[in-house]
Short mmCIF file of C-alpha atoms in Angstrom, two decimals:
data_model
loop_
_atom_site.label_atom_id
_atom_site.label_comp_id
_atom_site.label_asym_id
_atom_site.label_seq_id
_atom_site.Cartn_x
_atom_site.Cartn_y
_atom_site.Cartn_z
CA MET B 911 23.53 7.07 53.62
CA ARG B 912 26.16 10.25 55.11
CA SER B 913 28.70 10.60 52.52
CA ALA B 914 25.44 10.36 49.52
CA GLN B 915 23.55 13.38 52.06
CA SER B 916 26.87 15.32 52.58
CA GLY B 917 28.63 14.88 48.63
CA SER B 918 24.96 16.16 46.92
CA GLY B 919 23.62 19.63 46.63
CA SER B 920 19.67 19.63 47.70
CA GLY B 921 19.14 20.73 43.67
CA TYR B 922 20.75 17.10 42.57
CA LYS B 923 18.60 15.22 45.29
CA TYR B 924 15.19 16.73 44.40
CA TYR B 925 16.20 16.03 40.56
CA LEU B 926 17.04 12.51 41.66
CA LEU B 927 13.21 12.70 42.97
CA THR B 928 11.34 14.41 40.45
CA VAL B 929 13.17 11.14 38.17
CA LEU B 930 12.17 8.64 40.32
CA THR B 931 7.97 10.40 40.80
CA VAL B 932 7.94 10.50 37.32
CA ILE B 933 9.03 6.82 36.47
CA LEU B 934 6.13 5.55 39.48
CA LEU B 935 3.70 7.48 37.65
CA PHE B 936 4.19 5.29 34.60
CA ASN B 937 5.20 1.93 36.09
CA TYR B 938 1.14 2.43 37.94
CA VAL B 939 -0.16 4.35 34.37
CA ASP B 940 -0.91 1.43 33.02
CA ARG B 941 -2.24 -0.66 35.36
CA VAL B 942 -4.89 2.27 36.09
CA ALA B 943 -5.68 2.08 32.68
CA LEU B 944 -6.43 -1.42 32.59
CA GLY B 945 -8.98 -1.41 35.47
CA LEU B 946 -10.43 1.37 33.55
CA LEU B 947 -10.37 -0.88 30.38
CA LEU B 948 -11.80 -4.41 32.03
CA GLN B 949 -15.08 -3.78 30.48
CA ASP B 950 -14.20 -3.27 26.92
CA ILE B 951 -11.73 -6.20 27.62
CA LYS B 952 -13.96 -8.62 28.54
CA THR B 953 -16.60 -7.74 26.01
CA ASP B 954 -13.70 -8.12 22.79
CA LEU B 955 -12.48 -10.95 24.13
CA ASN B 956 -15.66 -12.17 26.17
CA LEU B 957 -14.16 -12.97 29.51
CA SER B 958 -15.42 -13.67 32.70
CA ASP B 959 -15.06 -11.44 35.74
CA THR B 960 -13.06 -14.13 37.51
CA GLN B 961 -11.11 -13.86 33.88
CA LEU B 962 -11.15 -10.37 34.55
CA GLY B 963 -9.37 -11.35 38.26
CA PHE B 964 -7.26 -13.67 37.52
CA LEU B 965 -5.75 -11.03 34.95
CA THR B 966 -5.28 -8.06 37.49
CA GLY B 967 -4.41 -10.00 40.02
CA ILE B 968 -2.50 -13.40 40.96
CA ALA B 969 -1.12 -13.45 37.46
CA PHE B 970 0.22 -10.57 37.35
CA ALA B 971 1.09 -10.67 41.67
CA LEU B 972 3.00 -13.37 41.31
CA PHE B 973 5.38 -12.89 38.57
CA TYR B 974 5.48 -9.06 39.93
CA SER B 975 5.80 -9.97 43.81
CA VAL B 976 8.77 -13.22 43.07
CA MET B 977 11.00 -11.43 40.75
CA GLY B 978 11.23 -8.97 43.36
CA ILE B 979 13.62 -10.42 45.91
CA PRO B 980 16.25 -10.56 43.93
CA ILE B 981 15.93 -7.78 41.56
CA ALA B 982 16.12 -6.14 45.22
CA ARG B 983 18.76 -8.56 46.21
CA TRP B 984 21.42 -6.97 43.65
CA ALA B 985 19.23 -3.10 44.00
CA ASP B 986 21.16 -3.59 48.09
CA ARG B 987 24.41 -4.89 46.45
CA GLY B 988 24.34 -2.70 43.33
CA ASN B 989 23.79 -0.27 40.78
CA ARG B 990 20.21 0.76 41.43
CA VAL B 991 20.72 3.54 38.08
CA LEU B 992 20.61 0.57 36.15
CA ILE B 993 17.84 -1.99 37.27
CA ILE B 994 15.40 1.36 36.83
CA SER B 995 16.82 2.32 33.26
CA LEU B 996 17.10 -1.89 32.16
CA THR B 997 12.89 -2.71 34.37
CA ALA B 998 11.44 0.45 32.83
CA ALA B 999 12.31 0.13 29.18
CA LEU B 1000 11.17 -3.94 29.96
CA TRP B 1001 7.79 -2.65 32.07
CA SER B 1002 7.49 -0.85 28.69
CA ALA B 1003 7.86 -2.06 26.36
CA MET B 1004 5.15 -4.88 26.81
CA VAL B 1005 2.34 -2.29 27.78
CA ALA B 1006 2.56 -1.66 24.26
CA LEU B 1007 2.66 -5.20 23.93
CA CYS B 1008 -0.88 -5.80 25.78
CA GLY B 1009 -2.41 -3.79 22.20
CA VAL B 1010 -1.49 -6.70 20.24
CA ALA B 1011 -3.08 -9.58 22.35
CA ARG B 1012 -5.44 -11.67 21.04
CA SER B 1013 -7.12 -14.22 23.28
CA PHE B 1014 -6.80 -14.62 27.66
CA THR B 1015 -3.39 -16.42 26.86
CA HIS B 1016 -1.90 -13.35 24.80
CA LEU B 1017 -3.26 -10.83 27.38
CA LEU B 1018 -2.17 -13.11 30.36
CA LEU B 1019 2.13 -13.76 29.50
CA ILE B 1020 2.31 -10.10 28.11
CA ARG B 1021 1.13 -9.11 31.49
CA VAL B 1022 3.72 -11.31 33.45
CA GLY B 1023 5.56 -9.19 31.30
CA VAL B 1024 4.79 -6.44 32.21
CA ALA B 1025 5.68 -7.67 35.79
CA VAL B 1026 8.62 -8.71 35.80
CA GLY B 1027 9.53 -5.33 34.37
CA GLU B 1028 7.61 -3.00 36.77
CA ALA B 1029 8.94 -5.60 40.50
CA GLY B 1030 12.34 -3.69 39.02
CA CYS B 1031 10.93 -0.06 39.84
CA ILE B 1032 10.19 0.67 44.00
CA PRO B 1033 12.60 -1.01 45.99
CA PRO B 1034 15.95 0.23 44.45
CA ALA B 1035 14.28 3.96 44.18
CA PHE B 1036 13.18 3.65 47.92
CA SER B 1037 16.52 2.48 48.14
CA LEU B 1038 17.87 5.68 46.43
CA ILE B 1039 15.52 8.06 48.76
CA ALA B 1040 16.86 6.33 52.13
CA ASP B 1041 20.50 7.21 50.81
CA TYR B 1042 19.80 11.19 49.76
CA PHE B 1043 17.81 12.39 52.43
CA SER B 1044 17.33 12.25 56.07
CA ARG B 1045 16.04 11.15 58.79
CA ALA B 1046 13.84 13.88 59.48
CA GLU B 1047 13.69 14.22 56.00
CA ARG B 1048 12.28 10.63 54.74
CA PRO B 1049 8.26 10.95 55.21
CA ARG B 1050 8.07 14.33 52.94
CA ALA B 1051 10.71 12.50 50.25
CA THR B 1052 9.04 9.34 50.49
CA ALA B 1053 5.44 10.94 50.63
CA ILE B 1054 6.17 13.33 47.52
CA TYR B 1055 7.95 9.97 45.42
CA GLN B 1056 4.09 8.62 45.80
CA LEU B 1057 2.29 11.25 44.24
CA GLY B 1058 3.48 9.24 41.49
CA GLY B 1059 0.33 6.88 42.00
CA ALA B 1060 -1.57 9.90 42.29
CA LEU B 1061 -0.85 11.63 39.51
CA SER B 1062 -0.64 7.94 37.76
CA ALA B 1063 -4.98 8.68 37.93
CA VAL B 1064 -4.75 11.67 36.37
CA VAL B 1065 -2.91 10.34 33.61
CA GLY B 1066 -4.59 6.49 33.93
CA TYR B 1067 -7.98 7.32 33.99
CA LEU B 1068 -7.88 10.79 31.40
CA LEU B 1069 -5.86 9.69 28.55
CA ALA B 1070 -6.89 5.80 28.67
CA GLY B 1071 -10.51 6.47 29.17
CA TRP B 1072 -10.64 9.32 26.63
CA VAL B 1073 -8.02 7.40 23.85
CA SER B 1074 -10.11 3.84 24.37
CA GLU B 1075 -13.51 6.08 23.80
CA LEU B 1076 -12.44 7.03 20.92
CA TYR B 1077 -10.12 4.25 19.22
CA GLY B 1078 -10.19 1.17 21.17
CA TRP B 1079 -8.37 0.06 24.53
CA ARG B 1080 -5.56 -1.42 21.70
CA THR B 1081 -4.02 1.78 20.48
CA THR B 1082 -4.35 2.53 24.50
CA PHE B 1083 -1.78 0.67 25.76
CA ILE B 1084 0.35 0.89 22.55
CA LEU B 1085 0.12 4.75 23.31
CA LEU B 1086 0.20 4.26 27.80
CA GLY B 1087 4.15 2.23 26.92
CA LEU B 1088 5.74 4.47 24.52
CA PRO B 1089 6.90 7.47 27.46
CA GLY B 1090 8.71 5.14 29.70
CA LEU B 1091 11.27 3.90 26.56
CA MET B 1092 11.53 7.25 26.82
CA LEU B 1093 11.97 7.89 30.64
CA ALA B 1094 14.69 4.47 31.35
CA GLY B 1095 16.65 6.47 28.61
CA LEU B 1096 16.29 10.14 31.14
CA ALA B 1097 17.53 8.24 34.36
CA TRP B 1098 20.44 6.77 32.96
CA THR B 1099 21.98 9.33 31.95
CA THR B 1100 21.51 11.13 34.29
CA LEU B 1101 20.97 9.99 37.62
CA ARG B 1102 24.55 8.59 39.89
CA GLU B 1103 24.42 5.80 41.92
CA PRO B 1104 25.94 7.63 45.17
CA ARG B 1105 27.27 4.47 47.04
CA PRO B 1106 31.12 4.57 47.23
CA ALA B 1107 32.03 0.37 46.34
CA LEU B 1108 30.72 1.72 43.01
CA LEU B 1109 33.73 3.39 42.41
CA PRO B 1110 36.82 2.06 40.37
CA SER B 1111 39.41 3.79 43.12
CA VAL B 1112 37.35 3.22 46.20
CA LYS B 1113 37.36 -0.97 46.66
CA PRO B 1114 33.81 -2.85 48.07
CA SER B 1115 33.43 -3.53 51.73
CA ALA B 1116 34.45 -6.68 53.13
CA THR B 1117 31.55 -6.23 55.29
CA PRO B 1118 29.74 -10.14 54.07
CA GLU B 1119 26.89 -9.78 52.89
CA PRO B 1120 24.17 -11.04 54.14
CA SER B 1121 22.03 -13.75 53.09
CA LEU B 1122 17.96 -13.75 52.95
CA PRO B 1123 16.99 -15.87 55.43
CA GLU B 1124 19.49 -13.51 57.34
CA VAL B 1125 17.66 -10.56 56.21
CA CYS B 1126 14.05 -12.36 56.68
CA ARG B 1127 14.97 -13.36 60.79
CA THR B 1128 15.91 -10.45 60.75
CA LEU B 1129 12.92 -8.21 60.02
CA TRP B 1130 10.73 -10.72 61.46
CA SER B 1131 12.32 -10.32 64.67
CA ILE B 1132 10.84 -6.63 64.76
CA ALA B 1133 7.46 -6.45 65.80
CA THR B 1134 7.05 -2.98 64.21
CA PHE B 1135 7.60 -4.80 60.62
CA ARG B 1136 5.82 -7.47 61.55
CA HIS B 1137 2.75 -5.93 62.10
CA LEU B 1138 3.16 -2.66 59.36
CA LEU B 1139 3.91 -6.27 57.08
CA ILE B 1140 0.54 -7.34 57.74
CA CYS B 1141 -0.91 -4.15 57.53
CA ILE B 1142 0.39 -3.59 54.27
CA SER B 1143 -1.06 -7.49 53.12
CA ALA B 1144 -4.41 -6.48 53.56
CA GLN B 1145 -4.18 -2.40 52.65
CA ALA B 1146 -2.81 -4.24 49.75
CA PHE B 1147 -5.72 -6.56 49.54
CA PHE B 1148 -9.12 -4.33 49.67
CA ASN B 1149 -7.24 -1.27 48.07
CA VAL B 1150 -6.19 -2.98 44.90
CA GLY B 1151 -9.52 -6.28 45.04
CA ILE B 1152 -12.03 -2.66 45.08
CA GLY B 1153 -10.10 0.08 43.94
CA GLN B 1154 -9.33 -2.00 40.20
CA TRP B 1155 -13.59 -2.70 40.20
CA LEU B 1156 -14.73 0.81 41.06
CA PRO B 1157 -14.39 1.93 37.34
CA THR B 1158 -16.38 -1.34 36.08
CA PHE B 1159 -18.62 -0.92 39.31
CA PHE B 1160 -19.96 2.90 37.85
CA ILE B 1161 -18.98 1.49 34.29
CA ARG B 1162 -22.31 -1.09 35.56
CA SER B 1163 -24.29 0.83 37.78
CA HIS B 1164 -24.93 4.39 36.82
CA GLY B 1165 -24.61 4.04 33.10
CA PHE B 1166 -21.16 6.36 32.58
CA THR B 1167 -18.60 5.47 29.41
CA THR B 1168 -15.54 5.23 29.32
CA GLY B 1169 -14.81 8.51 28.93
CA GLU B 1170 -16.68 10.16 31.74
CA ILE B 1171 -15.74 7.89 34.72
CA GLY B 1172 -11.99 8.85 33.26
CA THR B 1173 -12.52 12.10 34.00
CA TRP B 1174 -14.10 12.54 36.87
CA PHE B 1175 -11.46 9.74 38.35
CA ALA B 1176 -8.74 11.50 37.15
CA VAL B 1177 -10.10 14.69 38.91
CA ILE B 1178 -11.00 12.38 42.37
CA TYR B 1179 -7.83 10.15 42.88
CA GLY B 1180 -5.75 13.51 41.32
CA ALA B 1181 -6.58 15.84 42.88
CA SER B 1182 -7.27 13.70 46.80
CA GLY B 1183 -4.21 11.91 46.40
CA LEU B 1184 -1.92 15.19 45.79
CA VAL B 1185 -3.31 16.35 48.41
CA GLY B 1186 -2.86 13.54 50.93
CA ALA B 1187 0.07 12.35 49.83
CA TYR B 1188 1.18 15.38 50.75
CA LEU B 1189 -0.07 16.50 53.40
CA GLY B 1190 0.76 13.05 54.90
CA GLY B 1191 3.93 13.43 53.75
CA ASP B 1192 4.31 17.25 54.74
CA MET B 1193 2.64 17.24 58.53
CA ALA B 1194 4.43 14.27 59.62
CA SER B 1195 8.44 15.78 58.76
CA ARG B 1196 6.88 19.23 59.82
CA HIS B 1197 4.60 17.98 62.92
CA ALA B 1198 5.78 14.55 64.35
CA ALA B 1199 9.17 14.61 62.75
CA HIS B 1200 11.72 11.35 64.83
CA ASN B 1201 8.10 10.15 66.39
CA GLU B 1202 7.36 7.86 64.55
CA ARG B 1203 4.64 6.35 66.96
CA LEU B 1204 2.89 9.48 66.77
CA GLN B 1205 3.36 9.18 62.88
CA LEU B 1206 1.41 5.58 63.04
CA ILE B 1207 -1.40 7.29 66.03
CA ALA B 1208 -2.51 9.26 62.69
CA ILE B 1209 -2.40 7.03 60.20
CA ALA B 1210 -4.85 4.94 61.94
CA ILE B 1211 -7.38 7.00 62.48
CA ALA B 1212 -7.10 8.43 59.03
CA ILE B 1213 -7.60 4.08 57.87
CA THR B 1214 -10.51 4.46 60.26
CA ALA B 1215 -12.29 7.41 58.80
CA ALA B 1216 -11.40 5.92 55.26
CA GLY B 1217 -13.51 2.51 56.12
CA VAL B 1218 -16.59 4.02 56.74
CA LEU B 1219 -16.17 6.31 54.43
CA LEU B 1220 -15.68 3.79 51.66
CA SER B 1221 -18.64 1.69 52.60
CA LEU B 1222 -20.89 4.71 52.17
CA VAL B 1223 -20.40 4.57 47.81
CA TYR B 1224 -22.51 1.97 47.23
CA VAL B 1225 -24.98 2.76 49.46
CA VAL B 1226 -25.71 5.95 48.35
CA SER B 1227 -27.75 6.23 44.98
CA ASN B 1228 -26.29 9.80 43.48
CA ALA B 1229 -22.99 8.85 41.59
CA HIS B 1230 -21.92 12.17 42.28
CA VAL B 1231 -22.58 11.64 46.23
CA ALA B 1232 -20.22 8.46 46.08
CA PHE B 1233 -17.63 10.47 44.58
CA ALA B 1234 -17.39 13.63 47.03
CA LEU B 1235 -17.24 9.74 49.77
CA MET B 1236 -13.97 8.46 47.14
CA ALA B 1237 -12.32 12.28 47.60
CA LEU B 1238 -12.55 11.71 50.88
CA THR B 1239 -11.65 8.60 51.30
CA SER B 1240 -8.51 8.94 49.19
CA VAL B 1241 -6.86 12.25 51.19
CA GLY B 1242 -7.43 9.66 54.21
CA LEU B 1243 -5.10 6.48 52.03
CA ASN B 1244 -2.88 8.79 50.54
CA SER B 1245 -2.15 10.43 53.73
CA SER B 1246 -0.73 7.51 55.32
CA ASN B 1247 1.82 6.16 52.31
CA GLY B 1248 4.49 8.80 52.57
CA PRO B 1249 5.15 8.37 56.82
CA LEU B 1250 4.62 3.83 57.04
CA PHE B 1251 7.31 3.32 54.12
CA ALA B 1252 9.35 6.02 55.70
CA THR B 1253 9.29 4.12 59.05
CA ILE B 1254 10.87 1.31 57.38
CA GLN B 1255 13.70 2.41 55.42
CA THR B 1256 13.69 4.38 59.15
CA LEU B 1257 13.50 0.74 61.17
CA VAL B 1258 15.55 -1.88 58.99
CA PRO B 1259 19.19 -1.99 58.08
CA GLU B 1260 20.51 -0.04 55.91
CA ARG B 1261 22.07 -2.73 54.41
CA MET B 1262 18.33 -4.56 54.20
CA ARG B 1263 16.27 -1.51 52.11
CA ALA B 1264 15.92 -2.76 49.24
CA VAL B 1265 15.38 -6.48 50.77
CA SER B 1266 12.49 -5.30 53.14
CA LEU B 1267 10.63 -3.24 50.39
CA ALA B 1268 10.73 -6.24 48.32
CA LEU B 1269 10.00 -8.83 50.70
CA VAL B 1270 6.93 -6.43 51.96
CA TYR B 1271 5.75 -6.38 48.36
CA LEU B 1272 6.50 -9.64 48.14
CA VAL B 1273 3.49 -10.86 51.02
CA SER B 1274 1.61 -8.22 49.91
CA ASN B 1275 1.19 -8.03 46.06
CA LEU B 1276 0.86 -12.18 46.31
CA ILE B 1277 -1.94 -11.67 49.50
CA GLY B 1278 -3.02 -8.19 48.04
CA MET B 1279 -1.90 -7.61 44.60
CA GLY B 1280 -3.45 -11.35 43.59
CA LEU B 1281 -6.34 -12.32 45.70
CA GLY B 1282 -7.31 -8.53 45.84
CA PRO B 1283 -9.04 -8.45 42.84
CA LEU B 1284 -9.58 -12.68 41.92
CA ALA B 1285 -11.54 -12.63 45.12
CA THR B 1286 -13.75 -9.11 44.40
CA GLY B 1287 -14.41 -11.24 40.83
CA MET B 1288 -15.34 -14.11 42.46
CA LEU B 1289 -17.86 -12.63 44.54
CA SER B 1290 -19.29 -10.43 41.49
CA ASP B 1291 -20.50 -13.68 39.36
CA LEU B 1292 -21.41 -15.51 42.75
CA PHE B 1293 -24.11 -12.25 43.16
CA HIS B 1294 -24.66 -12.30 39.41
CA PRO B 1295 -28.21 -15.24 39.90
CA TRP B 1296 -29.82 -13.22 42.91
CA ALA B 1297 -28.71 -9.59 42.27
CA GLN B 1298 -27.91 -9.85 38.11
CA ALA B 1299 -26.61 -6.14 37.37
CA GLU B 1300 -25.94 -5.43 40.82
CA SER B 1301 -23.73 -7.86 41.44
CA LEU B 1302 -20.16 -6.20 41.17
CA ARG B 1303 -22.16 -3.32 43.86
CA TYR B 1304 -22.35 -6.49 47.14
CA ALA B 1305 -19.48 -7.89 46.11
CA LEU B 1306 -17.21 -4.00 47.16
CA LEU B 1307 -19.80 -3.96 49.44
CA VAL B 1308 -18.33 -7.36 51.32
CA MET B 1309 -14.94 -6.22 51.00
CA SER B 1310 -15.02 -2.08 52.16
CA PRO B 1311 -14.92 -3.50 56.08
CA GLY B 1312 -11.60 -4.80 55.28
CA TYR B 1313 -10.11 -1.42 55.78
CA PHE B 1314 -10.71 -1.63 60.16
CA LEU B 1315 -8.61 -4.98 60.37
CA PHE B 1316 -4.87 -2.40 58.93
CA ALA B 1317 -6.26 -0.01 60.87
CA TRP B 1318 -5.90 -2.11 63.54
CA HIS B 1319 -2.27 -3.17 63.06
CA VAL B 1320 -0.94 0.07 62.49
CA TRP B 1321 -2.36 1.10 66.11
CA ARG B 1322 -0.39 -1.71 67.11
CA ALA B 1323 2.82 -0.80 65.18
CA SER B 1324 2.33 2.56 67.79
CA ARG B 1325 2.92 0.37 70.70
CA THR B 1326 6.36 -0.74 69.48
CA VAL B 1327 8.10 1.39 67.11
CA THR B 1328 10.00 4.13 69.67
CA HIS B 1329 11.60 0.35 71.14
CA ASP B 1330 12.04 -0.79 68.47
CA LEU B 1331 13.35 2.05 66.14
CA ALA B 1332 16.21 2.41 69.60
CA ALA B 1333 17.20 -0.93 69.34
CA THR B 1334 17.76 -0.82 65.53
CA GLN B 1335 20.38 2.49 65.57
CA HIS B 1336 21.70 1.11 68.88
CA ALA B 1337 22.68 -1.93 65.98
CA ALA B 1338 23.91 0.59 63.21
CA SER B 1339 26.31 2.40 66.11
CA GLN B 1340 27.78 -0.98 66.94
CA HIS B 1341 28.33 -1.89 63.66
CA THR B 1342 29.86 1.53 62.93
CA VAL B 1343 32.51 0.48 65.95
CA THR B 1344 32.98 -2.19 64.90
CA ALA B 1345 33.31 -1.45 60.78
CA SER B 1346 36.00 0.61 61.97
CA GLU B 1347 38.97 -0.31 64.25
CA PRO B 1348 41.13 -1.96 62.54
CA ALA B 1349 41.73 -5.51 61.42
CA PRO B 1350 43.59 -8.37 63.64
CA ALA B 1351 46.13 -8.95 60.51
CA THR B 1352 46.46 -4.87 60.31
CA MET B 1353 46.78 -4.37 64.11
CA GLU B 1354 49.88 -7.03 64.42
CA ARG B 1355 51.34 -5.87 61.20
CA ARG B 1356 51.67 -1.65 63.30
CA ALA B 1357 52.28 -3.16 66.35
CA GLY B 1358 55.49 -5.28 64.46
CA LYS B 1359 57.02 -2.33 62.83
CA ARG B 1360 56.49 -0.47 66.80
CA VAL B 1361 58.36 -2.80 67.97
CA GLY B 1362 61.23 -2.24 65.07
CA ALA B 1363 61.52 0.78 65.07
CA GLY B 1364 62.04 0.80 68.68
CA SER B 1365 64.96 -1.86 67.88
#
């Protein structure tokens, strides 16, 4: 949005980006901690791997994904700062309540509340970032925002690992919920919504809000968007399906404690995630600005290499070699995040940005977050009769080649992105010209005034 970019200093927009990044950190941190604490929860509540997969998968993802749509519709026409503040307070309170769950059912219901709250974080934030940062700046800005995911690994694994080992998993969840409540207040009091239509002195736009079916038809008609949607859905399935179980794998197969594996994962995913996310966004903005085709080709190469390296993690017997392979994999995968989501925000019409992200998360989370952990848990239970304690190793190994699927769809998207971006920009320019023309009634009044003046 031109008014946001020109009307706000660079100092404020980077402050906004910083606050949104920290909020994203705590949006992710409980999911990071949950993966680390699965073994303790399993023992305390006497759960199976399939139940754990259901708890971390479809039970959370269904509400997270579905609630994202109405929240994003609200974000495309309402106050995004208010939305982020309210939902941050909700998920933080529910994360703290996880610490008092006494059964599978209790924990399941609380996680549904967490999911509803966390659904209101990412689509409004991406929409705000797109308003404050230009097309050339978006890959870097989006990558900086997604550093929150890498930072959540540091906080989640390190804090959850040692607090759980010292005080238990229940205290861990209570402590993780408190910072989000303070961040919700900070966002509400210091961030501002840049839309002129929300100011009392400016009337809202007369342009009708596109309906949800219209948004879906518009997005699906864009070939690049279709491929990126499939790519992100496959990425979520394998990323979450594998990542949620990795701490448990090292605890079971390599004999680490939660504190030890939390420290290792904080270093691995923290350092490599930060390096990968920043380098990916910075290189895209610096060397391939306005060249999304080149950005997507580089992403496809990085994901392919990551898939090969990740498969080796479950083959090697030395845990420290496995850690090194994980770090390299994380650099490759995180380098794709900024350019990938920046491309989507540039590709779709401005009035559909939040909803487009919500639809991406709806599909990718139902498929990925919903089914990924569940699939891994079911495979582990299926392999247990013959693999015994190593059943999870083989389940993760079977999942790993899936990375080649979403690398292929990124490559397919690179072949159509130039054409689709040009079409989107042309449609936007036509809409701007049409919107700037006077309405027929206004033209008639002006004509009448000119006739009266002449007579």
